[in-house]
Amino acid sequence: MKKTNFVLLVLLMLVFPGLLSAKKKAGDNDECYKKEMLSLQKAIQKDFFDPVSGYYYVVLDSSKREVKDGYLREYTYLWSLCAMFQATNEIEKLDKKAKLMGPMIKNIDNYYDPAPPKPGYSDYIMNLKPGERYFDDNQWIGITALDGYARTKNKSYLKLGKLVYDFMMTGYDNVLGGGIYWKDTSKSSKNTCSNGPGVLVALQMYQATNEQSYLDTALLIFNWTNEKLKTPTGLYYDNIRTKDGSIGKATFSYNTGTMLESYVYLYEITGDEKYLDEANKIADSSLDFFYGGEKFRDGYWFNAVLLRAYQHLLKYNKDMKYIQGFKKCLDAAIKNDKNEKGLFTGRDGIQNLVEHGGMLEILARFAWIESHYDITNCDF
């Protein structure tokens, strides 16, 4: 290479660091994250799935399983299946022959609750002892179903998305000026975790149907969430209490993830640069806050939701710094948190299904990323 060309290349790399992680070259095929994904998928089925009942266990250690209302909750809450459902969707993107979403929906159907005003999903298995209906749990199911519809055009996925949309809107009212409650049995708070995903469900329904009412609803919830729960640094608080309007100021990665992806969807739908500009600002703030250290601040599943937003943003912002920052923490988790069974201890040391579903989704997404981009060697 001529000296002048070499100097120019170095200068370009310094000015545009994203060039260091260019598109994957033909023939590059390390697949280290795919191998980790397949290993974890196998371990989850071996250790968390009970073939006798057909249900998944909530945690592996039976002494850690919750007793609620005098009843042992041996099997998993719906939340964990939300994580597993999205993971199966990401695996199907990698392997078109994999038929994983259908069986997962059948498992989720055990939580279906037809109670008025609109049917939805209970947080626990209906024929054992049904619990409460959380709007966010239902929304995670809707998000995955609508992801699946966008990919396959399977109308049953759109029907499921519509069911979730109709249910979540029973949780919307004008208390505090708008917003969706956390669950249908309590009106004590309106949370980012039930409004950010609500925006996504509405935006995905708009993309699927082109019906303006869905976009109108999405913007209504989106604007309210930004007004009430956005932090000065561009992240998101956890909740606002209806009693006095006080703010629960915990800051979790999944809340920032849903709102960041909402900005990306709105740019995708409208073409308005203001949404992409703000998405980039939020991504920068989240990168510093959540991935500035050497390990994940939150549980794996919370981080999986923020990774969804980073991966979506990558379509319009080619700088790989968000993926690389996330990768540093992911590699540390694989290196330090995995045991001899191929399972993960998690932040609290308890091996539960929701965090394993979250890690499975993360690994599936990185398996896709490593097949399309050069993200350097796996550091584990």
Tab-separated table of C-alpha atoms in Angstrom:
chain	number	residue	atom	x	y	z
A	1	MET	CA	0.000	0.000	0.000
A	2	LYS	CA	1.318	3.456	-0.828
A	3	LYS	CA	2.256	5.584	2.136
A	4	THR	CA	-0.318	8.281	1.350
A	5	ASN	CA	-3.116	5.711	1.066
A	6	PHE	CA	-2.085	4.090	4.334
A	7	VAL	CA	-2.098	7.453	6.144
A	8	LEU	CA	-5.533	8.224	4.689
A	9	LEU	CA	-6.897	4.879	5.904
A	10	VAL	CA	-5.586	5.480	9.425
A	11	LEU	CA	-7.132	8.952	9.482
A	12	LEU	CA	-10.484	7.580	8.325
A	13	MET	CA	-10.438	4.962	11.084
A	14	LEU	CA	-9.720	7.621	13.685
A	15	VAL	CA	-12.495	9.890	12.462
A	16	PHE	CA	-15.003	7.102	11.745
A	17	PRO	CA	-14.404	4.327	14.295
A	18	GLY	CA	-17.410	2.414	12.987
A	19	LEU	CA	-15.294	1.485	9.976
A	20	LEU	CA	-13.349	-0.846	12.227
A	21	SER	CA	-16.383	-3.128	12.247
A	22	ALA	CA	-17.338	-3.296	8.625
A	23	LYS	CA	-19.720	-5.629	6.886
A	24	LYS	CA	-18.865	-9.301	7.203
A	25	LYS	CA	-16.627	-10.541	4.411
A	26	ALA	CA	-17.558	-13.616	2.427
A	27	GLY	CA	-15.988	-16.666	4.026
A	28	ASP	CA	-15.769	-15.174	7.529
A	29	ASN	CA	-17.775	-17.586	9.654
A	30	ASP	CA	-16.547	-17.943	13.232
A	31	GLU	CA	-20.083	-18.544	14.595
A	32	CYS	CA	-18.938	-18.455	18.215
A	33	TYR	CA	-22.186	-16.819	19.379
A	34	LYS	CA	-24.240	-19.296	17.388
A	35	LYS	CA	-22.423	-22.135	19.138
A	36	GLU	CA	-23.144	-20.533	22.505
A	37	MET	CA	-26.789	-20.093	21.513
A	38	LEU	CA	-27.223	-23.739	20.540
A	39	SER	CA	-25.511	-24.871	23.733
A	40	LEU	CA	-27.761	-22.718	25.923
A	41	GLN	CA	-30.892	-23.721	24.025
A	42	LYS	CA	-30.095	-27.361	24.718
A	43	ALA	CA	-29.329	-26.711	28.394
A	44	ILE	CA	-32.602	-24.826	28.923
A	45	GLN	CA	-34.659	-27.657	27.450
A	46	LYS	CA	-32.778	-30.216	29.514
A	47	ASP	CA	-32.950	-28.469	32.873
A	48	PHE	CA	-35.938	-26.091	32.820
A	49	PHE	CA	-38.511	-28.038	30.815
A	50	ASP	CA	-40.654	-30.648	32.564
A	51	PRO	CA	-41.713	-33.176	29.894
A	52	VAL	CA	-44.298	-34.732	32.231
A	53	SER	CA	-46.392	-31.591	32.717
A	54	GLY	CA	-45.293	-29.827	29.554
A	55	TYR	CA	-44.495	-26.705	31.567
A	56	TYR	CA	-41.237	-24.886	32.280
A	57	TYR	CA	-39.900	-24.507	35.818
A	58	VAL	CA	-39.612	-20.970	37.163
A	59	VAL	CA	-36.231	-21.605	38.855
A	60	LEU	CA	-34.075	-24.722	39.101
A	61	ASP	CA	-33.658	-24.689	42.887
A	62	SER	CA	-37.005	-25.927	44.230
A	63	SER	CA	-36.367	-24.227	47.580
A	64	LYS	CA	-36.383	-20.855	45.775
A	65	ARG	CA	-39.819	-21.323	44.230
A	66	GLU	CA	-42.376	-18.878	45.535
A	67	VAL	CA	-45.373	-19.715	47.680
A	68	LYS	CA	-48.125	-17.252	46.842
A	69	ASP	CA	-51.631	-17.264	48.317
A	70	GLY	CA	-50.743	-20.565	49.987
A	71	TYR	CA	-49.878	-22.179	46.657
A	72	LEU	CA	-46.441	-23.265	45.459
A	73	ARG	CA	-45.633	-21.624	42.147
A	74	GLU	CA	-43.508	-24.470	40.842
A	75	TYR	CA	-43.787	-23.622	37.183
A	76	THR	CA	-42.849	-20.428	35.461
A	77	TYR	CA	-44.678	-17.157	35.379
A	78	LEU	CA	-45.734	-15.786	32.007
A	79	TRP	CA	-42.865	-13.277	32.024
A	80	SER	CA	-40.296	-16.018	31.461
A	81	LEU	CA	-42.225	-17.345	28.490
A	82	CYS	CA	-42.262	-13.823	27.036
A	83	ALA	CA	-38.462	-14.012	27.076
A	84	MET	CA	-38.438	-17.500	25.575
A	85	PHE	CA	-40.981	-16.520	22.918
A	86	GLN	CA	-38.821	-13.673	21.604
A	87	ALA	CA	-35.764	-15.935	21.706
A	88	THR	CA	-37.538	-18.502	19.516
A	89	ASN	CA	-38.373	-15.768	17.004
A	90	GLU	CA	-34.716	-14.769	16.785
A	91	ILE	CA	-33.638	-18.386	16.363
A	92	GLU	CA	-36.139	-18.836	13.534
A	93	LYS	CA	-34.513	-15.855	11.782
A	94	LEU	CA	-31.263	-17.818	11.779
A	95	ASP	CA	-32.757	-21.184	10.895
A	96	LYS	CA	-35.772	-21.047	8.620
A	97	LYS	CA	-36.405	-24.742	9.260
A	98	ALA	CA	-36.762	-24.223	13.002
A	99	LYS	CA	-40.401	-24.371	14.090
A	100	LEU	CA	-40.167	-23.040	17.629
A	101	MET	CA	-42.703	-20.231	17.893
A	102	GLY	CA	-45.731	-22.488	17.431
A	103	PRO	CA	-44.925	-24.788	20.381
A	104	MET	CA	-44.117	-21.756	22.538
A	105	ILE	CA	-47.503	-20.197	21.737
A	106	LYS	CA	-49.173	-23.452	22.799
A	107	ASN	CA	-47.348	-23.206	26.114
A	108	ILE	CA	-48.363	-19.561	26.500
A	109	ASP	CA	-51.985	-20.536	25.799
A	110	ASN	CA	-52.032	-22.226	29.208
A	111	TYR	CA	-52.069	-18.689	30.642
A	112	TYR	CA	-54.949	-17.394	28.479
A	113	ASP	CA	-57.638	-15.650	30.531
A	114	PRO	CA	-60.907	-14.751	28.737
A	115	ALA	CA	-62.156	-12.505	31.552
A	116	PRO	CA	-63.760	-9.153	30.627
A	117	PRO	CA	-63.407	-6.420	29.615
A	118	LYS	CA	-61.040	-8.022	27.084
A	119	PRO	CA	-59.261	-11.381	27.057
A	120	GLY	CA	-55.554	-11.458	27.829
A	121	TYR	CA	-52.964	-13.600	29.553
A	122	SER	CA	-52.683	-14.239	33.284
A	123	ASP	CA	-49.283	-14.248	34.946
A	124	TYR	CA	-49.756	-17.900	35.937
A	125	ILE	CA	-51.140	-21.135	34.508
A	126	MET	CA	-54.930	-20.939	34.468
A	127	ASN	CA	-55.751	-24.557	35.328
A	128	LEU	CA	-53.454	-24.483	38.346
A	129	LYS	CA	-54.040	-21.154	40.064
A	130	PRO	CA	-54.455	-18.055	37.911
A	131	GLY	CA	-52.887	-14.849	39.095
A	132	GLU	CA	-52.971	-11.277	37.841
A	133	ARG	CA	-52.862	-9.846	34.342
A	134	TYR	CA	-49.930	-7.536	33.705
A	135	PHE	CA	-50.161	-5.263	30.699
A	136	ASP	CA	-46.425	-5.459	30.034
A	137	ASP	CA	-46.371	-9.278	30.046
A	138	ASN	CA	-49.100	-9.236	27.433
A	139	GLN	CA	-47.335	-6.559	25.400
A	140	TRP	CA	-44.097	-8.586	25.206
A	141	ILE	CA	-46.153	-11.400	23.673
A	142	GLY	CA	-47.712	-8.975	21.214
A	143	ILE	CA	-44.336	-7.538	20.219
A	144	THR	CA	-42.959	-10.986	19.422
A	145	ALA	CA	-46.103	-12.068	17.579
A	146	LEU	CA	-45.978	-8.951	15.419
A	147	ASP	CA	-42.252	-9.457	14.803
A	148	GLY	CA	-43.190	-12.924	13.620
A	149	TYR	CA	-45.950	-11.555	11.416
A	150	ALA	CA	-43.601	-9.045	9.766
A	151	ARG	CA	-41.228	-11.912	9.001
A	152	THR	CA	-43.653	-14.665	7.944
A	153	LYS	CA	-47.019	-12.979	7.188
A	154	ASN	CA	-48.641	-15.702	9.292
A	155	LYS	CA	-52.065	-14.213	10.047
A	156	SER	CA	-52.359	-16.016	13.370
A	157	TYR	CA	-49.486	-13.841	14.627
A	158	LEU	CA	-51.345	-10.693	13.555
A	159	LYS	CA	-54.467	-11.954	15.322
A	160	LEU	CA	-52.455	-12.456	18.496
A	161	GLY	CA	-51.001	-8.961	18.177
A	162	LYS	CA	-54.508	-7.520	17.826
A	163	LEU	CA	-55.697	-9.422	20.910
A	164	VAL	CA	-52.843	-7.923	22.914
A	165	TYR	CA	-53.505	-4.426	21.575
A	166	ASP	CA	-57.194	-4.619	22.525
A	167	PHE	CA	-56.349	-5.876	26.017
A	168	MET	CA	-53.663	-3.282	26.719
A	169	MET	CA	-55.967	-0.421	25.777
A	170	THR	CA	-58.290	-1.409	28.643
A	171	GLY	CA	-55.444	-0.168	30.847
A	172	TYR	CA	-55.347	3.300	29.290
A	173	ASP	CA	-57.171	6.288	30.805
A	174	ASN	CA	-56.688	10.015	31.370
A	175	VAL	CA	-55.469	9.839	34.962
A	176	LEU	CA	-52.210	11.854	35.008
A	177	GLY	CA	-53.052	12.916	31.468
A	178	GLY	CA	-52.878	9.470	29.859
A	179	GLY	CA	-50.740	6.355	29.953
A	180	ILE	CA	-51.274	2.652	30.644
A	181	TYR	CA	-51.329	1.061	34.096
A	182	TRP	CA	-48.921	-1.726	35.029
A	183	LYS	CA	-51.591	-4.370	35.685
A	184	ASP	CA	-55.350	-4.637	35.499
A	185	THR	CA	-55.840	-5.312	39.217
A	186	SER	CA	-54.191	-2.093	40.421
A	187	LYS	CA	-54.253	1.553	39.455
A	188	SER	CA	-51.416	2.640	41.716
A	189	SER	CA	-48.849	3.378	39.009
A	190	LYS	CA	-48.261	3.863	35.312
A	191	ASN	CA	-44.913	2.426	34.320
A	192	THR	CA	-42.500	2.845	31.447
A	193	CYS	CA	-42.522	-0.953	31.177
A	194	SER	CA	-46.230	-0.883	30.272
A	195	ASN	CA	-46.106	2.208	28.068
A	196	GLY	CA	-42.879	1.749	26.077
A	197	PRO	CA	-43.957	-1.731	24.926
A	198	GLY	CA	-47.446	-0.350	24.333
A	199	VAL	CA	-46.012	2.155	21.861
A	200	LEU	CA	-44.212	-0.680	20.080
A	201	VAL	CA	-47.328	-2.851	19.825
A	202	ALA	CA	-49.301	0.060	18.365
A	203	LEU	CA	-46.530	0.950	15.890
A	204	GLN	CA	-46.190	-2.655	14.782
A	205	MET	CA	-49.958	-2.908	14.328
A	206	TYR	CA	-49.788	0.218	12.177
A	207	GLN	CA	-47.026	-1.286	10.038
A	208	ALA	CA	-49.019	-4.496	9.667
A	209	THR	CA	-52.365	-2.884	8.783
A	210	ASN	CA	-51.650	0.715	7.711
A	211	GLU	CA	-54.605	1.796	9.882
A	212	GLN	CA	-54.063	5.375	11.087
A	213	SER	CA	-55.726	4.759	14.463
A	214	TYR	CA	-52.793	2.596	15.547
A	215	LEU	CA	-50.264	5.303	14.717
A	216	ASP	CA	-52.413	7.879	16.525
A	217	THR	CA	-52.482	5.676	19.624
A	218	ALA	CA	-48.745	5.053	19.450
A	219	LEU	CA	-48.006	8.788	19.343
A	220	LEU	CA	-50.422	9.445	22.207
A	221	ILE	CA	-48.643	6.976	24.496
A	222	PHE	CA	-45.197	7.917	23.169
A	223	ASN	CA	-45.659	11.618	23.883
A	224	TRP	CA	-47.100	10.951	27.345
A	225	THR	CA	-44.198	8.669	28.304
A	226	ASN	CA	-41.640	11.213	27.160
A	227	GLU	CA	-43.408	13.983	29.065
A	228	LYS	CA	-43.775	12.063	32.322
A	229	LEU	CA	-40.925	9.568	32.523
A	230	LYS	CA	-37.944	10.688	30.456
A	231	THR	CA	-34.855	11.621	32.472
A	232	PRO	CA	-32.784	14.771	31.829
A	233	THR	CA	-30.060	12.554	30.328
A	234	GLY	CA	-32.400	10.875	27.857
A	235	LEU	CA	-33.012	7.621	29.724
A	236	TYR	CA	-36.301	6.612	31.377
A	237	TYR	CA	-37.555	6.391	34.941
A	238	ASP	CA	-39.469	3.331	36.059
A	239	ASN	CA	-42.924	4.689	36.967
A	240	ILE	CA	-45.158	7.523	38.034
A	241	ARG	CA	-47.534	7.001	40.979
A	242	THR	CA	-51.145	7.951	40.461
A	243	LYS	CA	-51.711	8.926	44.096
A	244	ASP	CA	-49.447	11.951	44.064
A	245	GLY	CA	-47.608	12.028	40.713
A	246	SER	CA	-44.307	11.121	42.355
A	247	ILE	CA	-41.693	9.388	40.234
A	248	GLY	CA	-40.066	6.006	40.857
A	249	LYS	CA	-36.597	6.916	39.656
A	250	ALA	CA	-35.045	3.492	39.120
A	251	THR	CA	-33.483	3.389	35.656
A	252	PHE	CA	-33.504	0.047	33.848
A	253	SER	CA	-32.111	-0.877	30.462
A	254	TYR	CA	-35.336	-2.397	29.155
A	255	ASN	CA	-37.290	0.818	29.656
A	256	THR	CA	-34.758	2.790	27.669
A	257	GLY	CA	-34.764	-0.040	25.116
A	258	THR	CA	-38.478	0.128	24.307
A	259	MET	CA	-38.512	3.896	23.988
A	260	LEU	CA	-35.315	3.973	21.921
A	261	GLU	CA	-36.809	1.441	19.532
A	262	SER	CA	-40.010	3.498	19.397
A	263	TYR	CA	-37.961	6.408	18.038
A	264	VAL	CA	-36.416	4.111	15.432
A	265	TYR	CA	-39.833	2.810	14.357
A	266	LEU	CA	-41.180	6.358	14.100
A	267	TYR	CA	-38.266	7.357	11.892
A	268	GLU	CA	-38.873	4.247	9.800
A	269	ILE	CA	-42.564	5.075	9.442
A	270	THR	CA	-42.451	8.858	9.003
A	271	GLY	CA	-38.985	9.545	7.594
A	272	ASP	CA	-38.742	12.504	9.999
A	273	GLU	CA	-35.085	13.006	10.917
A	274	LYS	CA	-35.968	14.341	14.373
A	275	TYR	CA	-36.788	10.807	15.495
A	276	LEU	CA	-33.482	9.413	14.267
A	277	ASP	CA	-31.551	12.306	15.818
A	278	GLU	CA	-33.142	11.665	19.200
A	279	ALA	CA	-32.645	7.916	18.842
A	280	ASN	CA	-28.925	8.510	18.390
A	281	LYS	CA	-28.813	10.737	21.478
A	282	ILE	CA	-30.621	8.163	23.607
A	283	ALA	CA	-28.366	5.406	22.299
A	284	ASP	CA	-25.301	7.445	23.278
A	285	SER	CA	-26.641	8.074	26.789
A	286	SER	CA	-27.584	4.436	27.260
A	287	LEU	CA	-24.201	3.211	26.035
A	288	ASP	CA	-22.371	5.291	28.631
A	289	PHE	CA	-24.772	4.455	31.456
A	290	PHE	CA	-25.426	0.756	30.924
A	291	TYR	CA	-22.259	-0.453	29.194
A	292	GLY	CA	-19.572	1.893	30.421
A	293	GLY	CA	-18.366	-0.711	32.900
A	294	GLU	CA	-17.175	-4.277	32.499
A	295	LYS	CA	-20.464	-6.088	33.143
A	296	PHE	CA	-24.222	-5.753	32.743
A	297	ARG	CA	-25.916	-3.427	35.244
A	298	ASP	CA	-29.238	-5.273	34.917
A	299	GLY	CA	-30.377	-8.835	34.352
A	300	TYR	CA	-29.871	-10.448	30.965
A	301	TRP	CA	-33.473	-10.074	29.816
A	302	PHE	CA	-33.580	-6.323	30.531
A	303	ASN	CA	-30.446	-5.968	28.420
A	304	ALA	CA	-31.949	-8.097	25.649
A	305	VAL	CA	-34.670	-5.473	25.197
A	306	LEU	CA	-32.105	-2.683	24.813
A	307	LEU	CA	-30.156	-4.842	22.364
A	308	ARG	CA	-33.312	-5.057	20.223
A	309	ALA	CA	-33.211	-1.281	19.904
A	310	TYR	CA	-29.485	-1.189	19.119
A	311	GLN	CA	-29.923	-3.810	16.419
A	312	HIS	CA	-32.867	-1.935	14.906
A	313	LEU	CA	-30.942	1.354	15.003
A	314	LEU	CA	-28.076	-0.340	13.150
A	315	LYS	CA	-30.237	-0.247	10.008
A	316	TYR	CA	-29.963	3.555	9.972
A	317	ASN	CA	-26.822	4.301	11.994
A	318	LYS	CA	-23.959	2.059	10.880
A	319	ASP	CA	-21.658	2.936	13.786
A	320	MET	CA	-20.993	-0.348	15.605
A	321	LYS	CA	-20.077	1.295	18.918
A	322	TYR	CA	-23.374	0.336	20.556
A	323	ILE	CA	-23.014	-3.305	19.560
A	324	GLN	CA	-19.346	-3.340	20.577
A	325	GLY	CA	-20.109	-1.780	23.972
A	326	PHE	CA	-22.812	-4.381	24.574
A	327	LYS	CA	-20.490	-7.142	23.348
A	328	LYS	CA	-17.903	-6.324	26.011
A	329	CYS	CA	-20.420	-7.028	28.770
A	330	LEU	CA	-21.822	-10.080	26.974
A	331	ASP	CA	-18.395	-11.660	26.578
A	332	ALA	CA	-17.679	-11.062	30.272
A	333	ALA	CA	-20.954	-12.782	31.209
A	334	ILE	CA	-20.187	-15.806	29.040
A	335	LYS	CA	-16.685	-15.990	30.459
A	336	ASN	CA	-17.549	-15.493	34.136
A	337	ASP	CA	-21.195	-16.439	34.737
A	338	LYS	CA	-21.610	-19.731	32.876
A	339	ASN	CA	-21.339	-22.991	34.828
A	340	GLU	CA	-20.444	-26.536	33.857
A	341	LYS	CA	-24.052	-27.252	32.803
A	342	GLY	CA	-23.958	-24.407	30.292
A	343	LEU	CA	-26.379	-22.352	32.402
A	344	PHE	CA	-25.898	-18.884	33.892
A	345	THR	CA	-25.940	-17.818	37.520
A	346	GLY	CA	-27.293	-14.322	36.863
A	347	ARG	CA	-26.951	-11.278	39.083
A	348	ASP	CA	-28.716	-12.769	42.127
A	349	GLY	CA	-27.108	-16.201	41.853
A	350	ILE	CA	-30.495	-17.838	41.203
A	351	GLN	CA	-30.884	-19.784	37.983
A	352	ASN	CA	-34.263	-18.616	36.705
A	353	LEU	CA	-35.917	-19.015	33.336
A	354	VAL	CA	-36.500	-15.356	32.504
A	355	GLU	CA	-32.784	-14.547	32.571
A	356	HIS	CA	-31.952	-17.639	30.524
A	357	GLY	CA	-34.584	-16.689	27.982
A	358	GLY	CA	-33.044	-13.227	27.865
A	359	MET	CA	-29.545	-14.607	27.359
A	360	LEU	CA	-30.828	-16.971	24.664
A	361	GLU	CA	-32.305	-14.006	22.792
A	362	ILE	CA	-29.066	-12.034	23.173
A	363	LEU	CA	-27.006	-14.914	21.803
A	364	ALA	CA	-29.414	-15.432	18.896
A	365	ARG	CA	-29.194	-11.746	18.014
A	366	PHE	CA	-25.398	-11.817	18.201
A	367	ALA	CA	-25.375	-14.967	16.085
A	368	TRP	CA	-27.222	-12.956	13.434
A	369	ILE	CA	-24.916	-9.955	13.869
A	370	GLU	CA	-21.742	-12.054	13.591
A	371	SER	CA	-23.058	-13.525	10.333
A	372	HIS	CA	-23.517	-10.039	8.841
A	373	TYR	CA	-20.808	-7.887	10.447
A	374	ASP	CA	-17.196	-8.247	11.457
A	375	ILE	CA	-17.425	-7.774	15.238
A	376	THR	CA	-13.916	-9.151	15.927
A	377	ASN	CA	-13.112	-12.260	17.907
A	378	CYS	CA	-15.206	-13.562	20.773
A	379	ASP	CA	-13.475	-12.678	24.032
A	380	PHE	CA	-14.408	-15.720	26.118
